XYZ file of C-alpha atoms in Angstrom:
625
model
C 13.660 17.856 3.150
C 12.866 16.566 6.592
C 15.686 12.760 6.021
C 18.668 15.155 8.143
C 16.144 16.546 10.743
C 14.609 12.354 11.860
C 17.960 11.203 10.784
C 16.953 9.100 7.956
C 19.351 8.457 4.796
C 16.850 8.452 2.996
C 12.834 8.988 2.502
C 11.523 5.698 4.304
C 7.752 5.931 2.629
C 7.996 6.485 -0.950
C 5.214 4.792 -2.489
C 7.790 3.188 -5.145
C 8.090 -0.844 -4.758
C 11.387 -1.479 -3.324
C 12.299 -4.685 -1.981
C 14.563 -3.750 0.847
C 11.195 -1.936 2.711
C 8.727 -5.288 2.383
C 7.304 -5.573 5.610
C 5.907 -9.376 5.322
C 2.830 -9.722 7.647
C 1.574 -13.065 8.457
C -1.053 -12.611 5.686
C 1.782 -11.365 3.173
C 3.618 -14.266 3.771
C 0.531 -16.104 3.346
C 0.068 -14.772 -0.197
C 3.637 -15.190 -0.914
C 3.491 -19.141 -0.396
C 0.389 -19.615 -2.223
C 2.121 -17.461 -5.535
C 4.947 -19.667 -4.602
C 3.087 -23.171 -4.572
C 1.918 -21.644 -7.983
C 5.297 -22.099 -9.525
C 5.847 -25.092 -8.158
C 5.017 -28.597 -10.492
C 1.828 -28.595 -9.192
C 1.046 -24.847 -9.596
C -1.484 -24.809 -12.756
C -3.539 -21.518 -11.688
C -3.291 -19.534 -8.841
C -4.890 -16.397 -8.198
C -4.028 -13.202 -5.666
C -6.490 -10.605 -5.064
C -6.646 -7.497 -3.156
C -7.343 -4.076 -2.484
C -5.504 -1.240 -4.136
C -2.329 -0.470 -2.694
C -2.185 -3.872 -0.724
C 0.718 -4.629 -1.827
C 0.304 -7.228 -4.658
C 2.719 -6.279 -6.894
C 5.582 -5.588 -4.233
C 5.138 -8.976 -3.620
C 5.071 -10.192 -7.569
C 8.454 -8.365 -7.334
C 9.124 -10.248 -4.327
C 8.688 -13.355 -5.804
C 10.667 -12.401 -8.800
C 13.536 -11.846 -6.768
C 13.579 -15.839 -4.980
C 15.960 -18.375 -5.954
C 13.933 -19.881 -8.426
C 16.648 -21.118 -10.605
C 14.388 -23.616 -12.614
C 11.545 -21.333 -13.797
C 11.506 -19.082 -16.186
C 8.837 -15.912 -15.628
C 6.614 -13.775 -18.154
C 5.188 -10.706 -16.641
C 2.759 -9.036 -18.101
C 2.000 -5.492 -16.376
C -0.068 -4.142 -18.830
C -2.917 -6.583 -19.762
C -5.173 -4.384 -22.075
C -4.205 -6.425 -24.962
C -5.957 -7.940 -27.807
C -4.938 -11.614 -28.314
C -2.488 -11.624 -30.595
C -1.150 -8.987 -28.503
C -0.906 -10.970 -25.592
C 0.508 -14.238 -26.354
C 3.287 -11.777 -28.603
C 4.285 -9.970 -25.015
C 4.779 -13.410 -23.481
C 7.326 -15.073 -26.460
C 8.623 -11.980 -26.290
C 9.250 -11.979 -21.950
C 10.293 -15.524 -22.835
C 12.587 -14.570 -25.050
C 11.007 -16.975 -27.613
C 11.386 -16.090 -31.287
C 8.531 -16.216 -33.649
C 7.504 -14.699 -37.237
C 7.494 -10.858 -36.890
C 5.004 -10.436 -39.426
C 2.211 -12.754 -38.020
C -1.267 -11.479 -37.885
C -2.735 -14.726 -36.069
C -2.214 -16.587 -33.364
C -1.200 -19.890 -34.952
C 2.079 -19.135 -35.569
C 3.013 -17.914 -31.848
C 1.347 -20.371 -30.005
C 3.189 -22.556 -32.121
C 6.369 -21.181 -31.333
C 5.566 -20.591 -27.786
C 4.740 -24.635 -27.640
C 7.712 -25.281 -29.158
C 10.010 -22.987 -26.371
C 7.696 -24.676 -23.706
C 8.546 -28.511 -24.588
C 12.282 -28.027 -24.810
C 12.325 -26.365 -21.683
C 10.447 -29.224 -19.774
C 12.632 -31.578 -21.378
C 15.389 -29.737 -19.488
C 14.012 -29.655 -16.448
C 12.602 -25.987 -15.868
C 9.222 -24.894 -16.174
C 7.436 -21.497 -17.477
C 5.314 -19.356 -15.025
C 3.323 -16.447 -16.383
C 2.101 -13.674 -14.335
C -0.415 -10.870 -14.924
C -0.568 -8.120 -12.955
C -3.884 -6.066 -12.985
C -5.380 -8.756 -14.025
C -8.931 -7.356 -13.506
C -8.458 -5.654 -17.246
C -8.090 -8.973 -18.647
C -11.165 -8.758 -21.151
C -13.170 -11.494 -21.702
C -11.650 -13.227 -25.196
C -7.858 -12.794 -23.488
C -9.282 -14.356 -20.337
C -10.845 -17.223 -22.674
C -6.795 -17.836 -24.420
C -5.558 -17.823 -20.755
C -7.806 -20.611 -20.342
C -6.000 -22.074 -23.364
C -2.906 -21.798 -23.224
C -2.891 -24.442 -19.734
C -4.049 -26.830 -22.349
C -0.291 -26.669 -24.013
C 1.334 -29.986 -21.745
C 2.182 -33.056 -22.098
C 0.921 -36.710 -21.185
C 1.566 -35.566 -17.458
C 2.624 -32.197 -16.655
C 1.485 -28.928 -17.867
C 3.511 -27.139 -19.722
C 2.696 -23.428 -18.210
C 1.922 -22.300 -15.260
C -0.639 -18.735 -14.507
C -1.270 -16.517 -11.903
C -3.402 -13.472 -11.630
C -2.814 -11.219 -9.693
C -5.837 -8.417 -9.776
C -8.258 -6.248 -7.517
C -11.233 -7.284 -5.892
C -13.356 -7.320 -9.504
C -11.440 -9.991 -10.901
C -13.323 -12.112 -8.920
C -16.551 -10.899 -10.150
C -15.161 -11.229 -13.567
C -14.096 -14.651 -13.207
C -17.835 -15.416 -11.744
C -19.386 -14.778 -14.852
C -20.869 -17.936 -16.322
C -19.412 -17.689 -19.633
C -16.122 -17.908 -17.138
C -16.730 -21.466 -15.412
C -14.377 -23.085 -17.201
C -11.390 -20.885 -16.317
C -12.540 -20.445 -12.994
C -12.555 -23.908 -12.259
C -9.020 -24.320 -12.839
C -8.419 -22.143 -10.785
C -6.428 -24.716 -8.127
C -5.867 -21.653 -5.140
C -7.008 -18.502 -4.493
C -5.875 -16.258 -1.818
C -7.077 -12.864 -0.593
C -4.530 -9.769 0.679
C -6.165 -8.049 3.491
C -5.138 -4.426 5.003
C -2.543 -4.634 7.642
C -4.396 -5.005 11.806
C -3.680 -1.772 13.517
C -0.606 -3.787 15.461
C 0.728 -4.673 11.696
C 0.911 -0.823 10.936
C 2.849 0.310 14.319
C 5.320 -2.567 13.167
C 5.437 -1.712 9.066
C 6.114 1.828 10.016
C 8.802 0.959 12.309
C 10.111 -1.340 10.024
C 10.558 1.110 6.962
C 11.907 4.016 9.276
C 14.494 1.662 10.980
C 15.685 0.355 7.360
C 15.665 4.168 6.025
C 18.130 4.680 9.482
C 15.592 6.314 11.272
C 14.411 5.879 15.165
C 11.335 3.057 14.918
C 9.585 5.007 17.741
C 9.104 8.556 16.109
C 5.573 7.772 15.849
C 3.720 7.757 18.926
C 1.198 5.551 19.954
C -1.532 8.177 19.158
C -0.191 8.617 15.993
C -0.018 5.128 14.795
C -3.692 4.714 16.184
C -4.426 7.252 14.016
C -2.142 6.349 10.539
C -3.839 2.902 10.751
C -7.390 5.030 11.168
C -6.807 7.089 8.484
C -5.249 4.680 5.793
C -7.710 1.293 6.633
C -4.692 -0.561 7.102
C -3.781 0.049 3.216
C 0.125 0.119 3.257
C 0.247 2.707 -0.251
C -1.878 5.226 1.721
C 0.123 4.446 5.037
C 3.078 5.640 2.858
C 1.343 8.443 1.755
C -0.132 9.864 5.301
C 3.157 9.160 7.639
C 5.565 10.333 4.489
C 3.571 13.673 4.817
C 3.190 13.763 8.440
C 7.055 13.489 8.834
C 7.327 16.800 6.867
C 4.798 18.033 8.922
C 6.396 17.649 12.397
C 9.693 18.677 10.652
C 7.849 22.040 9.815
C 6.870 22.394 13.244
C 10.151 21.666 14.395
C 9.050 18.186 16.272
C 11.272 15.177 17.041
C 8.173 13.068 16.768
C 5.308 12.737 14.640
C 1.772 12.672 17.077
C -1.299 12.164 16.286
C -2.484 16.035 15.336
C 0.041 15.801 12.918
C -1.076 12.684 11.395
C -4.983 14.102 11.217
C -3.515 16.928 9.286
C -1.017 15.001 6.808
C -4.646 12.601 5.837
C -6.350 15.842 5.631
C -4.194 17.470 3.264
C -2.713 13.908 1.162
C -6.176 12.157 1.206
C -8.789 14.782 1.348
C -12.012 14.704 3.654
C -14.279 13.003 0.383
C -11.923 10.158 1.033
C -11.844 9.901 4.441
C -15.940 10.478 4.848
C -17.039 7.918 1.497
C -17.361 4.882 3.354
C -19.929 5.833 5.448
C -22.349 7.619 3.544
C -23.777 4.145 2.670
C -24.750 3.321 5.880
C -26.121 6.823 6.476
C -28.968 6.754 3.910
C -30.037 3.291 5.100
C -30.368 4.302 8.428
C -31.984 7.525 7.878
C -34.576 5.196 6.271
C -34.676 2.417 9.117
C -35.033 5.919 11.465
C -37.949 7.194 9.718
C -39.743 3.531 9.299
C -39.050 3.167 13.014
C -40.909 6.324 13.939
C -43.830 5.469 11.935
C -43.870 1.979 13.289
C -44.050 3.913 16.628
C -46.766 6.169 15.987
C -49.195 3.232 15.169
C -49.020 1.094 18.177
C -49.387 1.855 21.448
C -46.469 2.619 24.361
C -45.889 -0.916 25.742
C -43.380 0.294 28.926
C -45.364 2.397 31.852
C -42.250 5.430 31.294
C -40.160 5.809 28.862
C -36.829 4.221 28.832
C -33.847 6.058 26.491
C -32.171 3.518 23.912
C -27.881 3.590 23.968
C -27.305 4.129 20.598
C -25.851 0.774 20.139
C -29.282 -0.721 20.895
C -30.965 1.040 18.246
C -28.425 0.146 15.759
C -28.623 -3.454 16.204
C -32.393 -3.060 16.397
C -32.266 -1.998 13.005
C -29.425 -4.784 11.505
C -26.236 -3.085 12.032
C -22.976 -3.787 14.062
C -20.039 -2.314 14.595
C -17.133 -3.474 13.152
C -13.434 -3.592 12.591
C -10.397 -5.162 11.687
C -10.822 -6.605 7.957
C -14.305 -5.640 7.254
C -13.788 -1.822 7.478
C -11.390 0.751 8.937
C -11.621 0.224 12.528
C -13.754 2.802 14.372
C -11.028 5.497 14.750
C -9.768 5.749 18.666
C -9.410 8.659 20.546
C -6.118 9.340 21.417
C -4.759 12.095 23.913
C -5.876 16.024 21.687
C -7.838 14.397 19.080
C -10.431 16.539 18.063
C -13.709 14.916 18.464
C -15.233 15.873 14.791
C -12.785 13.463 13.087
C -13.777 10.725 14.853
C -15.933 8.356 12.950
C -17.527 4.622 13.125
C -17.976 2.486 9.848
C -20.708 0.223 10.282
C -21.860 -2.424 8.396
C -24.893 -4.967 8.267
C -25.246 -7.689 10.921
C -24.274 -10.925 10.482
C -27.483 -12.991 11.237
C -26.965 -11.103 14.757
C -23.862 -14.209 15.025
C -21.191 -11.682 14.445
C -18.505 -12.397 11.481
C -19.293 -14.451 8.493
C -16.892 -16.530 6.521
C -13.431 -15.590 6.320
C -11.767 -18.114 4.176
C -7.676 -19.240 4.691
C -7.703 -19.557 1.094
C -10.754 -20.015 -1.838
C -10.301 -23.087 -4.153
C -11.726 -23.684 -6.855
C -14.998 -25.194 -5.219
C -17.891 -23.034 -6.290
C -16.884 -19.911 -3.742
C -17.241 -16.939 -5.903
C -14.737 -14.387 -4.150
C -13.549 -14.181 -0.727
C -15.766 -12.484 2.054
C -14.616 -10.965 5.357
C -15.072 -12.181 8.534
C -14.979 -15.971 10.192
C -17.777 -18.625 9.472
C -20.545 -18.409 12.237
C -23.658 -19.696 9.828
C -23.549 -23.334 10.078
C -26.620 -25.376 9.040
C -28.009 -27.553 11.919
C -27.740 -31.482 11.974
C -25.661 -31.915 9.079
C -22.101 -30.361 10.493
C -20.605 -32.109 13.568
C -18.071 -30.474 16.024
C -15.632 -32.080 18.664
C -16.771 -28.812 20.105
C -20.556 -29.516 19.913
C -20.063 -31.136 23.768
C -19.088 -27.537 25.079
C -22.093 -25.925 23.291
C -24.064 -28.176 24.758
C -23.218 -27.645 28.352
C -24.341 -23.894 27.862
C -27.874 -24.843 27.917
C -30.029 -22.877 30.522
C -31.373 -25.035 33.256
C -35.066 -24.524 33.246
C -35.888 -23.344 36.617
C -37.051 -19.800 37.872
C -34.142 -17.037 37.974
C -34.383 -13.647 39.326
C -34.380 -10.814 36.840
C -30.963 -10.084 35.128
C -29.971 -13.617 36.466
C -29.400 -16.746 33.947
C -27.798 -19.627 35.119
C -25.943 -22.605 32.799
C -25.154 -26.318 33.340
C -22.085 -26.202 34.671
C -22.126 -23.280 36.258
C -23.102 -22.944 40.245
C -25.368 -20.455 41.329
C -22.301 -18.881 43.679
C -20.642 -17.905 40.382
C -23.649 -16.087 38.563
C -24.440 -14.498 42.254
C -20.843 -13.099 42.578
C -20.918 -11.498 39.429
C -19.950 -8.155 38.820
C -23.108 -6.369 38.100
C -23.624 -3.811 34.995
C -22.835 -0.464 36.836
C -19.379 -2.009 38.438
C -18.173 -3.369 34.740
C -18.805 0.134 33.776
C -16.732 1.916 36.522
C -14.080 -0.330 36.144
C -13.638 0.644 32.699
C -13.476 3.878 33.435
C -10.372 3.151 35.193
C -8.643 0.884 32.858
C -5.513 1.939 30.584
C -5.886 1.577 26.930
C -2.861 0.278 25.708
C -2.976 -3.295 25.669
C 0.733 -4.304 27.101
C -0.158 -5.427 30.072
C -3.175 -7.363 29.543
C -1.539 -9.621 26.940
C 1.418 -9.841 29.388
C -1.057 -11.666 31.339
C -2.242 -13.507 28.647
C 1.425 -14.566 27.232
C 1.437 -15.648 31.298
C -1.330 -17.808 31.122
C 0.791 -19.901 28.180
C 3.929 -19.843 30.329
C 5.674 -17.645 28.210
C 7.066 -14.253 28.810
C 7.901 -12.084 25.570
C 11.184 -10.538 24.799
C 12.642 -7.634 23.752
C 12.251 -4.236 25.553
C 8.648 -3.825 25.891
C 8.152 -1.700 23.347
C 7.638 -4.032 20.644
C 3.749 -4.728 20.113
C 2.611 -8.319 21.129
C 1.560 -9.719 17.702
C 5.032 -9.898 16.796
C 6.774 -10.548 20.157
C 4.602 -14.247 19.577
C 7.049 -14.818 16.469
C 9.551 -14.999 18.582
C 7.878 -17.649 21.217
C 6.947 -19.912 18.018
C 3.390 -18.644 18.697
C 1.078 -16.482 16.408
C -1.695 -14.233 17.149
C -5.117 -14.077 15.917
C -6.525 -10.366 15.858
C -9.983 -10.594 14.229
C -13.496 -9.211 15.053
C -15.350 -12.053 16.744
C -18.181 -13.389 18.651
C -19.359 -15.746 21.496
C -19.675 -18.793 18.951
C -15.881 -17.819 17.615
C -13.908 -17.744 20.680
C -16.521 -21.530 21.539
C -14.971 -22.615 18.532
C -11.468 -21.645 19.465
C -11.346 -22.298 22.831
C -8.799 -20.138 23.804
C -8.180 -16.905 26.488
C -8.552 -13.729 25.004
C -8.204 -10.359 24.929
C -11.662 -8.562 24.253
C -11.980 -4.831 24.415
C -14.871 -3.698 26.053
C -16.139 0.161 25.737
C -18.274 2.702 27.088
C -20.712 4.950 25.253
C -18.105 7.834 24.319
C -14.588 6.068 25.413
C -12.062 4.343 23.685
C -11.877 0.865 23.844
C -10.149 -0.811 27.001
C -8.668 -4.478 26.682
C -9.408 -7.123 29.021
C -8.563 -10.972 29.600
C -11.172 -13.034 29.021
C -9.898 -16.389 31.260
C -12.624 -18.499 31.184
C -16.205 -19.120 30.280
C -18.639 -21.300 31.909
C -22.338 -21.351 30.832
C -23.305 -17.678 30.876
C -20.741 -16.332 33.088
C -17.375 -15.366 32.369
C -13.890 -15.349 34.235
C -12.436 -11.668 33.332
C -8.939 -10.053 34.393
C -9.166 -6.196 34.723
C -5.640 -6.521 35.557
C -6.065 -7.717 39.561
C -6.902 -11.182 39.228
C -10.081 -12.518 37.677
C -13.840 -11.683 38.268
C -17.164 -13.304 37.522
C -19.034 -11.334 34.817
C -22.279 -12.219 32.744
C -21.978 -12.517 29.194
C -25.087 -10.534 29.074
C -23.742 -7.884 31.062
C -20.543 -7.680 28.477
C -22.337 -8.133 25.111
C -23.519 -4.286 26.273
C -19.746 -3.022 25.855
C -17.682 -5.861 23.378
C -17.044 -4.143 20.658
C -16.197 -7.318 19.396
C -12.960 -6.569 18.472
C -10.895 -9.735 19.866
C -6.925 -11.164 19.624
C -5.799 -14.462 20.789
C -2.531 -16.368 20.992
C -2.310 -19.698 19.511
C 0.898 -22.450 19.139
C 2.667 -23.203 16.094
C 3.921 -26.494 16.654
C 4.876 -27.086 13.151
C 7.475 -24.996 11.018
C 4.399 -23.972 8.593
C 1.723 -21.541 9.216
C 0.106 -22.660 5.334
C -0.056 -26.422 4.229
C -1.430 -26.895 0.658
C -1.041 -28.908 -1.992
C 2.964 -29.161 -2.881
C 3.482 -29.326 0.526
C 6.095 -31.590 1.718
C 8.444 -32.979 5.145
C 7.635 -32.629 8.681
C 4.386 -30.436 8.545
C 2.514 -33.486 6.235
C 3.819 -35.935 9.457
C 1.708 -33.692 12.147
C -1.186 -33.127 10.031
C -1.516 -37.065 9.172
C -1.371 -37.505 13.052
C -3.878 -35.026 13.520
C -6.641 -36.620 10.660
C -6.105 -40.136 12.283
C -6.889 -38.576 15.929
C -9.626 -36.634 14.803
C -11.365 -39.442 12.816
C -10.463 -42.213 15.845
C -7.596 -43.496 14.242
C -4.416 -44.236 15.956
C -1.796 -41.432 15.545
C 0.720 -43.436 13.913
C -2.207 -45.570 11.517
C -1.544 -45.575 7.960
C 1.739 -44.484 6.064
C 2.902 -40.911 6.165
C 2.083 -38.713 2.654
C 5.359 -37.751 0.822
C 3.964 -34.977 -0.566
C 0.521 -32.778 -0.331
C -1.693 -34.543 -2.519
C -5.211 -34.998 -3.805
C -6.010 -37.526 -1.262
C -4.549 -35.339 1.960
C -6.839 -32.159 0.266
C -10.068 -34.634 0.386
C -9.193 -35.566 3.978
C -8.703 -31.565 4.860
C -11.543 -31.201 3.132
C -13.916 -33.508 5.331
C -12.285 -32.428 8.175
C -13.056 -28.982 7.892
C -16.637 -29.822 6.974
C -16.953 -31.373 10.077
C -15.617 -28.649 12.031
C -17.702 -25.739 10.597
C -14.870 -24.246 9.273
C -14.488 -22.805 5.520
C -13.603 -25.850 3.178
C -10.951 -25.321 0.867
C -8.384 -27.977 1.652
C -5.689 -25.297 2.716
C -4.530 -25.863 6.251
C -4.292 -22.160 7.491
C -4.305 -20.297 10.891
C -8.229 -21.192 11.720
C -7.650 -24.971 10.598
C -4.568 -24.970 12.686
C -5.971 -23.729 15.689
C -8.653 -26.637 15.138
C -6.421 -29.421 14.804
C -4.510 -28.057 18.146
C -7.771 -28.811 19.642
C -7.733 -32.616 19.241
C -4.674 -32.769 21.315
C -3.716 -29.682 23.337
C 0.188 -29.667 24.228
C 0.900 -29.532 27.788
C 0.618 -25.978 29.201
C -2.187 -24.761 26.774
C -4.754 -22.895 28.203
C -8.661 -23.419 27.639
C -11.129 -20.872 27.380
C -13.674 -23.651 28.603
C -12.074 -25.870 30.643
């Protein structure tokens, strides 16, 4: 109805998998190597988890559709099967014949062993995938187990991976489970798309569908991402609507009342107010046990002294949060209307910020993967390269004035010169929201200067640099760890959000750009408006963005270089690995340890970043210098 009016040839949102629309985000390509890696010789089992509607099965069809000449695939889409049932839908996706009147399952897994061995012997191998694999029940699950036990003297015979919702983890952490779990050789978990991944998956499917990428506005995207969590089947769903919406109102461009509407009327309010109602009851309760505390002491403070709201909340164990965890608190954009606005909140993270957010889960005793980046680290038996920076951020012990801290490190001219409370807040008053020009000066700061015409949003102008970007929720210990410049966004009680450059850090005081050069602030002073929300570039100086096992060429060459620095080898010590192996996972493995990072012997984005950090390139800038 509305393809002529946006001139589209056809609708660019329907909610049907179709290869030609597959917007591959970092962590979609991500999931894509690891399902990959599980056809590959080495594959064995692999699992892919995610929310509904993350995409797992576009990218199952995605997979399907590489030039995998040498493997044969059975996909199972519907696994509410009883045994005999199952093993009969894979000879039969295999194309293997076996008795049509058989009852058991001797007589097909016979045949099936017998398909399996002549294919090795000619060189191709057998990879069997089941989709909602969360319905597996628990006697199906127990054959799947099984049927990796058809191989020969060195090579398995079939490879599996499950691809499922969230619950097939907690299925596959029963106890009665252990043995199929730990097979289980990698594990990967799909995320919702970052508000910047939405703006460029809705471009992407309107430009393929012929459409203008920019009939969204900036408002509008703020809100689609809002609205859908980042979920790409209910991102179809909202903009898809909201384009017929602005076509009934006669608009060349979909803005953000239309998109509030389109949610409204495709989603329903239940589904846009059910998150929070958690959090609602708990704090009604931590509200009520706060009074009563109250009443039974006496007033400490000679006048009473309001509490921001944010106080109170982290008084009680929550923080706000973003980004994977949750929908992102929903921005205001130009004629929203304040009553949609909401904040998901969740419980605080040992008052560190995130907890673990793993690059991928082996088989290692991790149940399931959990949001967020590891901040928990036990002391005196994990070692840092970075423990020498944390230590210089010790507090001298002389007398301070009020509201004044001073670091190692750090001269008393800084903390003096530093923009007080009251001036951080007017500034931000004043500050744009979009975030162009701050990471202009942060693309500056690494020498680089992004192409394209300046509409295209940061995240993936780095692509194009050989650079990624890191857009997580984060705090103080995080960007320690990473020790890189950053954009934070910083808020008021009642605004949006407003990006800055965080430059440098020394002790307690921070070097931040407002956009006029930098300015001495307390970290104090900002923990009272980070939101925590945080995005940093980083360099890929390899081809590879994921090395696992299977791995092979170039990337194995820098990440032996890298081990041999980081344990006080030589760079060029030892003989280069061929090949990702058991003995290159161990070293990842103790290397990550060591580095307070999640151990699971994948070398991802986090593990990356670390390894940069032995031996910074020329040109890279240091948070902490």
């Amino acid at each position: 109805m509305y393809k002529e009016h946006f001139g589209l040839r056809e609708a660019p949102f329907s909610i049907t998998p179709d290869p030609r629309y597959v917007y591959m985000s970092l962590r979609h390509q991500e999931a894509l190597a690891h399902l990959l890696y599980g056809t590959g010789e080495d594959g064995g089992f692999v699992q892919l988890t995610g929310e509904v509607g993350t995409g797992k099965t576009t990218l199952v069809r995605v997979l399907l559709e590489q030039e995998l000449g040498e493997t044969d695939f059975a996909l199972i889409l519907n696994p509410r099967l009883t045994l005999v049932e199952f093993v009969a839908t894979i000879c039969d996706e295999l194309g293997v014949g076996y008795p049509t009147e058989a009852t058991t399952l001797k007589p097909l897994i016979d045949s099936l062993n017998r398909h399996l061995l002549r294919s090795h012997g000619k060189g191709r191998q057998t990879v069997v995938i089941v989709d909602e694999a969360q319905n597996l029940v628990p006697e199906v699950l127990e054959q799947v187990r099984l049927l990796t036990n058809l191989e020969t003297a060195k090579h398995k015979l079939l490879r599996i991976i499950l691809v499922g919702q969230p619950e097939l983890n907690s299925v596959l952490s029963r106890h009665d489970m252990r043995q199929l779990a730990q097979r289980i050789t990698a594990r990967y978990h799909l995320n919702a798309l970052s508000r910047s991944e939405v703006a460029a998956y809705v471009a992407h499917r309107l430009r393929v569908a012929g459409g203008r990428g920019d009939t969204f506005t900036s408002g509008a995207l703020r809100q689609v991402h809002a609205r859908s969590g980042g979920i790409p089947r209910l991102i179809n769903v909202i903009c898809d609507r909201s384009l017929l919406g602005a076509y009934t109102n006669g608009a060349r461009e979909v803005d953000a009342r239309n998109v509030r509407k389109a949610a409204r009327e495709a989603l329903g309010d239940q589904a846009r107010t059910a998150p929070v109602q958690g959090w609602r009851v708990g704090l009604a309760a931590s509200l009520a046990a706060l009074v009563t505390a109250a009443a039974a002491v006496p007033l400490l403070k000679p006048e009473w002294v309001p509490w921001k709201p944010s106080e109170l909340l982290a008084t009680l164990g929550f923080a706000e949060t973003s980004g994977d965890a949750a929908p992102q608190p929903m921005m205001a954009a130009e004629g929203d209307d304040p009553r949609d606005l909401m904040t998901f909140l969740t419980p605080a993270d040992s008052g560190l910020g995130p907890s673990r957010r793993p690059e991928t889960e082996l088989a290692s005793g991790v149940a399931g993967p959990r949001v967020g980046l590891d901040t928990d680290s036990d002391p005196g038996t994990r070692h840092s390269p970075l423990s020498d920076i944390s230590a210089s951020l010790v507090l001298d012990d002389g007398p301070r004035q009020p509201g004044q801290t001073v670091a190692k490190g750090q001269s008393s001219s800084q903390a003096a010169s530093a923009l007080a409370f009251h001036e951080i807040a007017a500034v931000l008053t004043q500050l744009p929201v979009s975030s162009d020009a701050v990471f202009g000066r942060l693309f500056a700061l690494w020498g680089e200067e992004p192409s394209g015409d300046g509409r295209t949003e940061p995240c993936i102008a780095a692509y194009a640099l050989a650079m990624r970007c890191l857009e997580v929720q984060a705090a103080w210990h995080d960007l320690l760890k990473w020790n890189l410049p950053a954009v934070i966004w910083l808020r008021r009680e009642g605004d949006e959000p407003r990006p800055v450059l965080l430059v440098e850090l020394m002790g307690e005081v921070a070097q931040i750009d407002f956009g006029n050069g930098p300015r001495p602030a307390r970290r104090e002073d900002l923990d009272a408006f980070w939101t925590g929300r945080t995005a940093l570039l980083w360099r890929l100086e390899i081809g590879s963005a994921l090395i696992g096992m299977g791995s092979t060429g170039e990337p194995l060459r820098w990440l032996h270089e890298r081990l041999n620095l980081a344990t006080g080898l030589a760079s060029d010590s030892g003989q280069v690995p061929t090949v990702f192996d058991a003995s290159l996972h161990d070293r990842v493995l103790a290397f990550q340890r060591a580095n307070d990072l999640v151990a699971d012997g994948i070398v991802g984005q986090y593990t990356i970043i670390a390894l940069n950090n032995i031996a910074p390139l020329p040109g890279t800038p240091r948070l902490v210098p």
